[in-house]
XYZ file of N, CA and C in Angstrom:
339
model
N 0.854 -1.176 0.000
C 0.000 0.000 0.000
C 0.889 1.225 0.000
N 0.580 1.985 -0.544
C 1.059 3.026 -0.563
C 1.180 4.257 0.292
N 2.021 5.050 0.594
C 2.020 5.755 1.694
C 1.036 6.809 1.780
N 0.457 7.290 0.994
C -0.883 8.307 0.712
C -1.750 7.882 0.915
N -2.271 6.517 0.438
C -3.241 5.473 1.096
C -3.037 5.131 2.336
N -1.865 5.018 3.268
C -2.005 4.351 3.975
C -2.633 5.564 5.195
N -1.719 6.507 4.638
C -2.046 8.143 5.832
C -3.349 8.344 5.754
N -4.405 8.021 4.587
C -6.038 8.547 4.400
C -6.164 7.426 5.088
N -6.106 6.213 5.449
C -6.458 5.071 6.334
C -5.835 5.758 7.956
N -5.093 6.547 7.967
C -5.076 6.411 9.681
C -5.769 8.019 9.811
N -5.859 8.968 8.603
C -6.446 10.079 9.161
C -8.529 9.835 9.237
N -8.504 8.971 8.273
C -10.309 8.329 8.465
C -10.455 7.853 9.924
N -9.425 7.008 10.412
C -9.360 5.989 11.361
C -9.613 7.029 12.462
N -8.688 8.163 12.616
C -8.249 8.997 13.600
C -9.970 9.834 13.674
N -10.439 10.188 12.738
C -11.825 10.849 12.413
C -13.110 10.192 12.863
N -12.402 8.845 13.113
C -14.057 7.930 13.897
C -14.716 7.276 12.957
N -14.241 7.102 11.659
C -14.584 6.163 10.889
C -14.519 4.630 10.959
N -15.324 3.886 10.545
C -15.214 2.161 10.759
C -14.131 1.806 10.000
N -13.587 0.576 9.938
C -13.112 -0.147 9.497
C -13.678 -0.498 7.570
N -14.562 -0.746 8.100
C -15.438 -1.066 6.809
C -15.773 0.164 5.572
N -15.896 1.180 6.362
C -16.403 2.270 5.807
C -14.936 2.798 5.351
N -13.803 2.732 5.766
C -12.533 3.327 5.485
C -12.466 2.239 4.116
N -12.157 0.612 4.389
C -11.844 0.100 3.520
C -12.929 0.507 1.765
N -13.774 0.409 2.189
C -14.768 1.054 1.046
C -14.553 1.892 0.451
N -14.180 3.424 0.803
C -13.780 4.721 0.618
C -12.188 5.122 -0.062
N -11.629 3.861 0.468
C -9.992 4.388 0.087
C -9.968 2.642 -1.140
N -10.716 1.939 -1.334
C -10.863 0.806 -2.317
C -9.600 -0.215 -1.488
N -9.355 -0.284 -0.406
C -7.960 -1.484 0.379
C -9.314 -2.531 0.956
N -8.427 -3.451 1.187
C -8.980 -4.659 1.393
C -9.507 -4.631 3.351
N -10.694 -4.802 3.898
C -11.167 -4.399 5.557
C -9.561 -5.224 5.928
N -9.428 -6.476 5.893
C -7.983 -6.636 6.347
C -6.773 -6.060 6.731
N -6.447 -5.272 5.492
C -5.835 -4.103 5.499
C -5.317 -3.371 6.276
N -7.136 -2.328 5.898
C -7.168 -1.344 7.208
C -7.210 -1.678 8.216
N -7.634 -3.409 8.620
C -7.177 -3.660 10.345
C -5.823 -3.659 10.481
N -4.969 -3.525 9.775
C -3.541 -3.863 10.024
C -3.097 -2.517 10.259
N -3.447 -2.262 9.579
C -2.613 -0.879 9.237
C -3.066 -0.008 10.805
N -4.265 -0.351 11.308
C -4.741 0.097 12.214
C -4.263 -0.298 13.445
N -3.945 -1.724 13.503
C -3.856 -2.233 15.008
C -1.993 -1.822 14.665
N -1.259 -1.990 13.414
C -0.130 -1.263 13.537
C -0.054 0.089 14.090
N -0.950 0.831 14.047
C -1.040 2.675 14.576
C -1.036 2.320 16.022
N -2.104 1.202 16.565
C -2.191 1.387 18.332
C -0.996 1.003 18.574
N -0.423 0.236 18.309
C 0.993 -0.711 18.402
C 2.196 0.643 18.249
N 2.086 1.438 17.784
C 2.781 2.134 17.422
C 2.533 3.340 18.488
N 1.168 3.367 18.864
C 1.166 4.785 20.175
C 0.089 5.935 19.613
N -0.756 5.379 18.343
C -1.393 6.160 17.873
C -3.016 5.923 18.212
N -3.885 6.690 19.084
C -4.833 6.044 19.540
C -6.199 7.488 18.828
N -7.262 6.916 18.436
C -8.651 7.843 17.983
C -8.245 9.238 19.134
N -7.790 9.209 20.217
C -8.037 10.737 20.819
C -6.571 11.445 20.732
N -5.909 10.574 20.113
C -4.255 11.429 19.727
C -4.893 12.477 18.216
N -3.958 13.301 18.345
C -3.773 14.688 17.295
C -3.172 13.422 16.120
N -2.517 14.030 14.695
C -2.176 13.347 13.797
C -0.610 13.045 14.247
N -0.025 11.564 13.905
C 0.759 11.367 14.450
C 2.204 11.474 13.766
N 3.422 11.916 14.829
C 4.610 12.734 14.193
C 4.897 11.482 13.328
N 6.419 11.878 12.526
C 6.937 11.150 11.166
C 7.844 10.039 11.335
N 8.205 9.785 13.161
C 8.793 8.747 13.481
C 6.636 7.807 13.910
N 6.429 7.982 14.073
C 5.424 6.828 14.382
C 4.765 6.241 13.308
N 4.810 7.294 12.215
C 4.555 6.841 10.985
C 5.540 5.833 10.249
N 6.893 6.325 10.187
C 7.760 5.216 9.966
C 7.948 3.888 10.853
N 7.242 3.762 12.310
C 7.135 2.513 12.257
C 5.663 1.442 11.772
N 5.164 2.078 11.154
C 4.003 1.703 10.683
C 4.423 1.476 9.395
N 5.474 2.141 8.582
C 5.567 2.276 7.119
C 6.714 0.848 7.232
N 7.349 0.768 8.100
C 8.599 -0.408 8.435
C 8.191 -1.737 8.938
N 7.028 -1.971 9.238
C 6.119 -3.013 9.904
C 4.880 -3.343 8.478
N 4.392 -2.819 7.440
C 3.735 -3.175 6.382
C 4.335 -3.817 5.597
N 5.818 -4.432 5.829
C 5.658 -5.975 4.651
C 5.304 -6.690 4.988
N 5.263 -8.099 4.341
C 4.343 -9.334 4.716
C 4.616 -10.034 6.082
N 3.825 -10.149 7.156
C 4.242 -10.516 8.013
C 4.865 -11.886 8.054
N 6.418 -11.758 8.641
C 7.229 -13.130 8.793
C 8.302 -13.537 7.374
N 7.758 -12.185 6.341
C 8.472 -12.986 5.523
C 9.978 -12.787 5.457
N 10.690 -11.461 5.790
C 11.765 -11.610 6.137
C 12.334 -12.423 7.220
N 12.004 -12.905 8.189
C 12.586 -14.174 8.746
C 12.414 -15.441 8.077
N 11.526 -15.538 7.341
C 12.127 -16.749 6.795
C 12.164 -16.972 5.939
N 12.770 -15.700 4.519
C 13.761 -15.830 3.963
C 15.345 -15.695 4.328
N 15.187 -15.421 5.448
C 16.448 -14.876 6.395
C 17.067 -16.565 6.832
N 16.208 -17.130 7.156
C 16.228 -18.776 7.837
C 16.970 -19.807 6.511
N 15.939 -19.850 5.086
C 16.035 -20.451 4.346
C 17.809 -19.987 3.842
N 17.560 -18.932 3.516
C 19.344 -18.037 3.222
C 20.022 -18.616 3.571
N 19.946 -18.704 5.167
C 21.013 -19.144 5.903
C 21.572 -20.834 5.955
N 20.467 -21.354 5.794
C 20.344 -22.875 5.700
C 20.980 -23.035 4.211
N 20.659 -22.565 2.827
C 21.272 -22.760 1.883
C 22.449 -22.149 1.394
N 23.254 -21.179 2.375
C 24.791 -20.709 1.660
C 25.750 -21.663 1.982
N 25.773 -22.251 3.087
C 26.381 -23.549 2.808
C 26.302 -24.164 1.359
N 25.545 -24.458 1.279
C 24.710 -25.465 -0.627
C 24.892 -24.741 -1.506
N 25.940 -23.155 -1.242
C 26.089 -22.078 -2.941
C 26.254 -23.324 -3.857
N 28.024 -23.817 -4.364
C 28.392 -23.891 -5.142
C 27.876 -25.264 -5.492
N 26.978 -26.203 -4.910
C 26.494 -27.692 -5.319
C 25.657 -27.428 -5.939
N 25.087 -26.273 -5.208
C 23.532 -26.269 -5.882
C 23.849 -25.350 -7.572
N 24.411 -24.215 -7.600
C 25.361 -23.755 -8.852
C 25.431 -24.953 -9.545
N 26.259 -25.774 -9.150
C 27.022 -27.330 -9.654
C 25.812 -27.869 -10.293
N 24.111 -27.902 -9.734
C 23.403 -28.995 -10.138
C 22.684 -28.167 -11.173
N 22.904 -26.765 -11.250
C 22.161 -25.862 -12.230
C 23.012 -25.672 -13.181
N 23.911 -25.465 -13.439
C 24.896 -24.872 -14.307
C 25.244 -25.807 -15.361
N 26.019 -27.043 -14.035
C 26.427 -28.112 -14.764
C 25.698 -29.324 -15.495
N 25.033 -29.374 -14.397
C 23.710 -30.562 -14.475
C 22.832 -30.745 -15.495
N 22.759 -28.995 -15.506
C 21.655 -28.638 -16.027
C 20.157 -29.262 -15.355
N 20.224 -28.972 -14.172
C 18.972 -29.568 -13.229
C 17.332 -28.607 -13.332
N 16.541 -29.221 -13.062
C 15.717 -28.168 -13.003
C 15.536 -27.477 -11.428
N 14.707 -26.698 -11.241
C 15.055 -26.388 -9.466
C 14.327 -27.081 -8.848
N 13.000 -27.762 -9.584
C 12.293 -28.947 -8.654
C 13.112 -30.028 -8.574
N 13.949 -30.091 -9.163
C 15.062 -31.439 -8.710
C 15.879 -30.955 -8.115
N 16.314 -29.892 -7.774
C 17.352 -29.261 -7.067
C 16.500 -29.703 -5.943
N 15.285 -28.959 -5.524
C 14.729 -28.988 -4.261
C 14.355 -30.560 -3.755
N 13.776 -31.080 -4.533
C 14.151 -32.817 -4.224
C 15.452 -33.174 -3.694
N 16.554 -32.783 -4.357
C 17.499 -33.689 -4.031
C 18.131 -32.479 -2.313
N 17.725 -31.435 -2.399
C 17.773 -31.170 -0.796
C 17.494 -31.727 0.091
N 16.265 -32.169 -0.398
C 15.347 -32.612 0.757
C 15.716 -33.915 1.263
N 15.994 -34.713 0.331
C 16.338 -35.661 0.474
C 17.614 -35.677 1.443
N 18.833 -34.670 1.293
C 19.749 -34.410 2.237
C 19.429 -33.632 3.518
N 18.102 -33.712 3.710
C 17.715 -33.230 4.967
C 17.429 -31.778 5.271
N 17.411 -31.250 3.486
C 17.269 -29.899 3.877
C 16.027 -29.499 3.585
N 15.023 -28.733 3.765
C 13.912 -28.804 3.178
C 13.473 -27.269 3.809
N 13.271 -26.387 2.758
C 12.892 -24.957 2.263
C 12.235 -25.133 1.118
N 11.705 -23.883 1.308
C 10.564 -23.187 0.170
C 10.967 -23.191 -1.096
């Protein structure tokens, strides 16, 4: 979401608007705007606060990627730099496809996405 969208989602929010009625109005998914919302309380931003300064906003703007997915691409990373140059080896050389790459991980006990 975008940061213009996301600010008309916490200045509706801040205005006493629903959930429902925000998601409707700005076209984001009610999901969304719960996130984006329970990110604002989480963050210190509550319906009787004024509009909130440009550090509380940045942790709201730093907390909207997908939840979890940098840890575990962070996990998988780590588990496969060991496996650079085999796995190179089974692509390059092999000419493997990556569903056989990922088979033959697994099979060595490694098993990622």
């Amino acid at each position: 979401m975008q940061g213009m969208a996301r600010d008309q989602v916490i200045r509706r929010w801040l205005a006493g608007e629903k959930i429902r009625a925000i998601a409707r109005s700005t076209g984001s998914d009610r999901n969304t705007v719960r996130r984006i919302v329970r990110l604002g309380e989480e963050a210190g931003i509550g319906r009787e606060t004024p509009w909130p300064d440009e550090g509380k906003l940045r942790a709201i703007r730093q907390r909207m990627g997908r939840p979890g997915a940098a840890v575990a691409a962070g996990q998988a990373e780590q588990e496969l730099r060991p496996r650079t140059e085999q796995i190179r080896a089974w692509l390059d050389q092999d000419h493997l496809l990556l569903t056989k790459v990922h088979e033959l991980l697994g099979r060595e006990g490694l098993v990622v996405s």
